[in-house]
Amino acid sequence: MTKPRYTLDELLAGTEASGAYPLPPEEREWVDAPAVGRELLVEDLQSAEAIHAYLAHAEATGDAAYIEHAREIATQAKIRYGIE
């Protein structure tokens, strides 16, 4: 079974339709920032929506090392912020 792949824009549009988006300005900062690289910090992922978008972006790259790293960061963020 193939997992569907979404762009970050598609994921954000889906969360907007669900009423979980737009995020408040203090939570949108990382979404609106220009890309500098692939690195995000655990502190950047303080909501389930942010984690989901980050993981989807990593999966879309097809880069196994990046995907594994993203999963580790997401797990740390979930634990730190009590996100399921």
mmCIF file of N, CA and C in Angstrom:
data_model
loop_
_atom_site.group_PDB
_atom_site.id
_atom_site.type_symbol
_atom_site.label_atom_id
_atom_site.label_comp_id
_atom_site.label_asym_id
_atom_site.label_seq_id
_atom_site.Cartn_x
_atom_site.Cartn_y
_atom_site.Cartn_z
ATOM 1 N N MET A 1 0.841 -1.186 0.000
ATOM 2 C CA MET A 1 0.000 0.000 0.000
ATOM 3 C C MET A 1 0.883 1.244 0.000
ATOM 4 N N THR A 2 0.646 2.128 -0.913
ATOM 5 C CA THR A 2 1.432 3.342 -1.038
ATOM 6 C C THR A 2 0.805 4.441 -0.199
ATOM 7 N N LYS A 3 1.648 5.104 0.594
ATOM 8 C CA LYS A 3 1.168 6.231 1.396
ATOM 9 C C LYS A 3 0.999 7.444 0.492
ATOM 10 N N PRO A 4 -0.064 8.192 0.690
ATOM 11 C CA PRO A 4 -0.193 9.424 -0.096
ATOM 12 C C PRO A 4 0.873 10.420 0.339
ATOM 13 N N ARG A 5 1.350 11.202 -0.587
ATOM 14 C CA ARG A 5 2.344 12.235 -0.285
ATOM 15 C C ARG A 5 1.718 13.590 -0.550
ATOM 16 N N TYR A 6 1.965 14.484 0.362
ATOM 17 C CA TYR A 6 1.392 15.821 0.268
ATOM 18 C C TYR A 6 2.499 16.863 0.342
ATOM 19 N N THR A 7 2.271 17.976 -0.293
ATOM 20 C CA THR A 7 3.190 19.102 -0.151
ATOM 21 C C THR A 7 2.844 19.824 1.144
ATOM 22 N N LEU A 8 3.760 20.649 1.605
ATOM 23 C CA LEU A 8 3.504 21.441 2.802
ATOM 24 C C LEU A 8 2.284 22.337 2.588
ATOM 25 N N ASP A 9 2.153 22.911 1.386
ATOM 26 C CA ASP A 9 1.002 23.772 1.093
ATOM 27 C C ASP A 9 -0.312 22.987 1.183
ATOM 28 N N GLU A 10 -0.317 21.749 0.691
ATOM 29 C CA GLU A 10 -1.523 20.922 0.771
ATOM 30 C C GLU A 10 -1.874 20.596 2.218
ATOM 31 N N LEU A 11 -0.859 20.303 3.023
ATOM 32 C CA LEU A 11 -1.110 20.005 4.436
ATOM 33 C C LEU A 11 -1.653 21.225 5.175
ATOM 34 N N LEU A 12 -1.055 22.370 4.898
ATOM 35 C CA LEU A 12 -1.528 23.587 5.559
ATOM 36 C C LEU A 12 -2.950 23.935 5.120
ATOM 37 N N ALA A 13 -3.266 23.699 3.852
ATOM 38 C CA ALA A 13 -4.630 23.952 3.368
ATOM 39 C C ALA A 13 -5.614 23.027 4.087
ATOM 40 N N GLY A 14 -5.225 21.785 4.309
ATOM 41 C CA GLY A 14 -6.087 20.845 5.023
ATOM 42 C C GLY A 14 -6.325 21.253 6.458
ATOM 43 N N THR A 15 -5.297 21.747 7.121
ATOM 44 C CA THR A 15 -5.489 22.188 8.498
ATOM 45 C C THR A 15 -6.302 23.472 8.550
ATOM 46 N N GLU A 16 -6.177 24.306 7.529
ATOM 47 C CA GLU A 16 -6.992 25.523 7.472
ATOM 48 C C GLU A 16 -8.469 25.150 7.354
ATOM 49 N N ALA A 17 -8.767 24.172 6.515
ATOM 50 C CA ALA A 17 -10.150 23.736 6.324
ATOM 51 C C ALA A 17 -10.721 23.131 7.609
ATOM 52 N N SER A 18 -9.870 22.520 8.418
ATOM 53 C CA SER A 18 -10.342 21.897 9.667
ATOM 54 C C SER A 18 -10.526 22.910 10.785
ATOM 55 N N GLY A 19 -10.091 24.142 10.570
ATOM 56 C CA GLY A 19 -10.221 25.165 11.599
ATOM 57 C C GLY A 19 -9.000 25.259 12.500
ATOM 58 N N ALA A 20 -7.987 24.427 12.277
ATOM 59 C CA ALA A 20 -6.784 24.448 13.097
ATOM 60 C C ALA A 20 -5.749 25.433 12.560
ATOM 61 N N TYR A 21 -6.077 26.089 11.491
ATOM 62 C CA TYR A 21 -5.149 26.984 10.825
ATOM 63 C C TYR A 21 -5.953 28.146 10.291
ATOM 64 N N PRO A 22 -5.564 29.343 10.227
ATOM 65 C CA PRO A 22 -4.189 29.761 10.386
ATOM 66 C C PRO A 22 -3.739 29.746 11.846
ATOM 67 N N LEU A 23 -2.492 29.491 12.011
ATOM 68 C CA LEU A 23 -1.897 29.483 13.333
ATOM 69 C C LEU A 23 -1.707 30.916 13.812
ATOM 70 N N PRO A 24 -1.663 31.093 15.137
ATOM 71 C CA PRO A 24 -1.336 32.431 15.643
ATOM 72 C C PRO A 24 0.072 32.826 15.177
ATOM 73 N N PRO A 25 0.347 34.108 15.082
ATOM 74 C CA PRO A 25 1.651 34.554 14.565
ATOM 75 C C PRO A 25 2.846 33.909 15.258
ATOM 76 N N GLU A 26 2.790 33.726 16.567
ATOM 77 C CA GLU A 26 3.940 33.145 17.262
ATOM 78 C C GLU A 26 4.154 31.674 16.911
ATOM 79 N N GLU A 27 3.132 31.002 16.393
ATOM 80 C CA GLU A 27 3.276 29.615 15.971
ATOM 81 C C GLU A 27 3.519 29.495 14.462
ATOM 82 N N ARG A 28 3.322 30.565 13.724
ATOM 83 C CA ARG A 28 3.518 30.540 12.272
ATOM 84 C C ARG A 28 4.929 30.924 11.867
ATOM 85 N N GLU A 29 5.690 31.454 12.780
ATOM 86 C CA GLU A 29 7.001 31.988 12.433
ATOM 87 C C GLU A 29 7.847 30.993 11.636
ATOM 88 N N TRP A 30 7.895 29.755 12.066
ATOM 89 C CA TRP A 30 8.729 28.766 11.360
ATOM 90 C C TRP A 30 8.149 28.403 10.005
ATOM 91 N N VAL A 31 6.822 28.470 9.856
ATOM 92 C CA VAL A 31 6.210 28.139 8.571
ATOM 93 C C VAL A 31 6.524 29.220 7.544
ATOM 94 N N ASP A 32 6.497 30.458 7.983
ATOM 95 C CA ASP A 32 6.700 31.580 7.077
ATOM 96 C C ASP A 32 8.166 31.912 6.820
ATOM 97 N N ALA A 33 9.057 31.390 7.620
ATOM 98 C CA ALA A 33 10.478 31.711 7.472
ATOM 99 C C ALA A 33 11.021 31.131 6.167
ATOM 100 N N PRO A 34 11.933 31.838 5.543
ATOM 101 C CA PRO A 34 12.534 31.288 4.327
ATOM 102 C C PRO A 34 13.359 30.048 4.669
ATOM 103 N N ALA A 35 13.415 29.128 3.742
ATOM 104 C CA ALA A 35 14.174 27.901 3.966
ATOM 105 C C ALA A 35 15.656 28.230 4.042
ATOM 106 N N VAL A 36 16.278 27.740 5.094
ATOM 107 C CA VAL A 36 17.702 27.928 5.277
ATOM 108 C C VAL A 36 18.401 26.591 5.111
ATOM 109 N N GLY A 37 17.695 25.549 5.382
ATOM 110 C CA GLY A 37 18.209 24.196 5.317
ATOM 111 C C GLY A 37 17.115 23.273 5.777
ATOM 112 N N ARG A 38 17.490 22.093 6.171
ATOM 113 C CA ARG A 38 16.484 21.120 6.592
ATOM 114 C C ARG A 38 16.315 21.063 8.100
ATOM 115 N N GLU A 39 17.174 21.698 8.838
ATOM 116 C CA GLU A 39 17.211 21.531 10.283
ATOM 117 C C GLU A 39 16.100 22.296 10.991
ATOM 118 N N LEU A 40 15.345 21.585 11.777
ATOM 119 C CA LEU A 40 14.374 22.184 12.678
ATOM 120 C C LEU A 40 14.737 21.727 14.074
ATOM 121 N N LEU A 41 14.387 22.518 15.043
ATOM 122 C CA LEU A 41 14.612 22.150 16.429
ATOM 123 C C LEU A 41 13.323 21.642 17.029
ATOM 124 N N VAL A 42 13.449 20.877 18.085
ATOM 125 C CA VAL A 42 12.272 20.380 18.790
ATOM 126 C C VAL A 42 11.372 21.555 19.173
ATOM 127 N N GLU A 43 11.975 22.665 19.562
ATOM 128 C CA GLU A 43 11.207 23.845 19.981
ATOM 129 C C GLU A 43 10.349 24.412 18.851
ATOM 130 N N ASP A 44 10.676 24.085 17.609
ATOM 131 C CA ASP A 44 9.916 24.568 16.455
ATOM 132 C C ASP A 44 8.635 23.774 16.220
ATOM 133 N N LEU A 45 8.511 22.636 16.875
ATOM 134 C CA LEU A 45 7.395 21.716 16.617
ATOM 135 C C LEU A 45 6.525 21.601 17.864
ATOM 136 N N GLN A 46 5.711 22.603 18.115
ATOM 137 C CA GLN A 46 4.921 22.641 19.338
ATOM 138 C C GLN A 46 3.456 22.294 19.142
ATOM 139 N N SER A 47 3.099 21.789 17.969
ATOM 140 C CA SER A 47 1.712 21.376 17.740
ATOM 141 C C SER A 47 1.714 20.128 16.861
ATOM 142 N N ALA A 48 0.620 19.389 16.920
ATOM 143 C CA ALA A 48 0.491 18.191 16.091
ATOM 144 C C ALA A 48 0.541 18.563 14.610
ATOM 145 N N GLU A 49 -0.032 19.714 14.260
ATOM 146 C CA GLU A 49 -0.039 20.153 12.872
ATOM 147 C C GLU A 49 1.376 20.441 12.381
ATOM 148 N N ALA A 50 2.180 21.088 13.220
ATOM 149 C CA ALA A 50 3.560 21.392 12.840
ATOM 150 C C ALA A 50 4.360 20.108 12.657
ATOM 151 N N ILE A 51 4.168 19.159 13.558
ATOM 152 C CA ILE A 51 4.871 17.882 13.456
ATOM 153 C C ILE A 51 4.458 17.144 12.190
ATOM 154 N N HIS A 52 3.164 17.109 11.942
ATOM 155 C CA HIS A 52 2.660 16.413 10.759
ATOM 156 C C HIS A 52 3.223 17.033 9.471
ATOM 157 N N ALA A 53 3.236 18.348 9.395
ATOM 158 C CA ALA A 53 3.758 19.030 8.212
ATOM 159 C C ALA A 53 5.248 18.751 8.045
ATOM 160 N N TYR A 54 5.986 18.762 9.139
ATOM 161 C CA TYR A 54 7.426 18.502 9.098
ATOM 162 C C TYR A 54 7.704 17.087 8.598
ATOM 163 N N LEU A 55 6.989 16.114 9.147
ATOM 164 C CA LEU A 55 7.193 14.728 8.735
ATOM 165 C C LEU A 55 6.791 14.510 7.276
ATOM 166 N N ALA A 56 5.709 15.141 6.853
ATOM 167 C CA ALA A 56 5.273 15.014 5.459
ATOM 168 C C ALA A 56 6.317 15.592 4.515
ATOM 169 N N HIS A 57 6.882 16.715 4.907
ATOM 170 C CA HIS A 57 7.922 17.317 4.083
ATOM 171 C C HIS A 57 9.127 16.389 3.987
ATOM 172 N N ALA A 58 9.527 15.819 5.102
ATOM 173 C CA ALA A 58 10.671 14.896 5.095
ATOM 174 C C ALA A 58 10.389 13.685 4.212
ATOM 175 N N GLU A 59 9.214 13.109 4.344
ATOM 176 C CA GLU A 59 8.843 11.939 3.537
ATOM 177 C C GLU A 59 8.865 12.279 2.045
ATOM 178 N N ALA A 60 8.440 13.474 1.710
ATOM 179 C CA ALA A 60 8.368 13.876 0.307
ATOM 180 C C ALA A 60 9.745 13.982 -0.340
ATOM 181 N N THR A 61 10.787 14.172 0.467
ATOM 182 C CA THR A 61 12.125 14.291 -0.105
ATOM 183 C C THR A 61 12.664 12.948 -0.571
ATOM 184 N N GLY A 62 12.203 11.860 0.055
ATOM 185 C CA GLY A 62 12.721 10.542 -0.288
ATOM 186 C C GLY A 62 14.114 10.274 0.260
ATOM 187 N N ASP A 63 14.652 11.187 1.043
ATOM 188 C CA ASP A 63 15.990 11.057 1.631
ATOM 189 C C ASP A 63 15.881 10.270 2.937
ATOM 190 N N ALA A 64 16.327 9.016 2.928
ATOM 191 C CA ALA A 64 16.152 8.127 4.084
ATOM 192 C C ALA A 64 16.780 8.686 5.357
ATOM 193 N N ALA A 65 17.954 9.278 5.248
ATOM 194 C CA ALA A 65 18.626 9.828 6.435
ATOM 195 C C ALA A 65 17.836 11.010 6.998
ATOM 196 N N TYR A 66 17.351 11.858 6.116
ATOM 197 C CA TYR A 66 16.563 13.016 6.552
ATOM 198 C C TYR A 66 15.246 12.565 7.178
ATOM 199 N N ILE A 67 14.611 11.586 6.582
ATOM 200 C CA ILE A 67 13.348 11.067 7.112
ATOM 201 C C ILE A 67 13.565 10.507 8.512
ATOM 202 N N GLU A 68 14.610 9.725 8.709
ATOM 203 C CA GLU A 68 14.906 9.162 10.026
ATOM 204 C C GLU A 68 15.184 10.268 11.039
ATOM 205 N N HIS A 69 15.961 11.257 10.635
ATOM 206 C CA HIS A 69 16.254 12.387 11.518
ATOM 207 C C HIS A 69 14.970 13.130 11.883
ATOM 208 N N ALA A 70 14.121 13.372 10.900
ATOM 209 C CA ALA A 70 12.856 14.068 11.152
ATOM 210 C C ALA A 70 11.986 13.284 12.127
ATOM 211 N N ARG A 71 11.956 11.980 11.996
ATOM 212 C CA ARG A 71 11.168 11.155 12.919
ATOM 213 C C ARG A 71 11.710 11.265 14.341
ATOM 214 N N GLU A 72 13.029 11.304 14.488
ATOM 215 C CA GLU A 72 13.623 11.453 15.820
ATOM 216 C C GLU A 72 13.262 12.803 16.436
ATOM 217 N N ILE A 73 13.359 13.865 15.641
ATOM 218 C CA ILE A 73 13.007 15.206 16.125
ATOM 219 C C ILE A 73 11.529 15.258 16.486
ATOM 220 N N ALA A 74 10.675 14.679 15.650
ATOM 221 C CA ALA A 74 9.232 14.680 15.915
ATOM 222 C C ALA A 74 8.918 13.922 17.196
ATOM 223 N N THR A 75 9.579 12.795 17.423
ATOM 224 C CA THR A 75 9.353 12.022 18.640
ATOM 225 C C THR A 75 9.746 12.837 19.861
ATOM 226 N N GLN A 76 10.864 13.525 19.792
ATOM 227 C CA GLN A 76 11.301 14.359 20.912
ATOM 228 C C GLN A 76 10.300 15.470 21.174
ATOM 229 N N ALA A 77 9.784 16.094 20.106
ATOM 230 C CA ALA A 77 8.807 17.177 20.268
ATOM 231 C C ALA A 77 7.519 16.654 20.889
ATOM 232 N N LYS A 78 7.064 15.484 20.442
ATOM 233 C CA LYS A 78 5.837 14.899 21.000
ATOM 234 C C LYS A 78 5.986 14.648 22.494
ATOM 235 N N ILE A 79 7.122 14.133 22.881
ATOM 236 C CA ILE A 79 7.360 13.859 24.306
ATOM 237 C C ILE A 79 7.427 15.173 25.083
ATOM 238 N N ARG A 80 8.189 16.122 24.578
ATOM 239 C CA ARG A 80 8.367 17.387 25.291
ATOM 240 C C ARG A 80 7.052 18.151 25.471
ATOM 241 N N TYR A 81 6.214 18.163 24.440
ATOM 242 C CA TYR A 81 4.997 18.960 24.489
ATOM 243 C C TYR A 81 3.735 18.145 24.730
ATOM 244 N N GLY A 82 3.890 16.857 25.028
ATOM 245 C CA GLY A 82 2.741 16.007 25.343
ATOM 246 C C GLY A 82 1.769 15.853 24.183
ATOM 247 N N ILE A 83 2.302 15.753 22.992
ATOM 248 C CA ILE A 83 1.467 15.632 21.786
ATOM 249 C C ILE A 83 1.346 14.172 21.417
ATOM 250 N N GLU A 84 0.143 13.752 21.092
ATOM 251 C CA GLU A 84 -0.067 12.346 20.713
ATOM 252 C C GLU A 84 -0.143 12.188 19.225
#
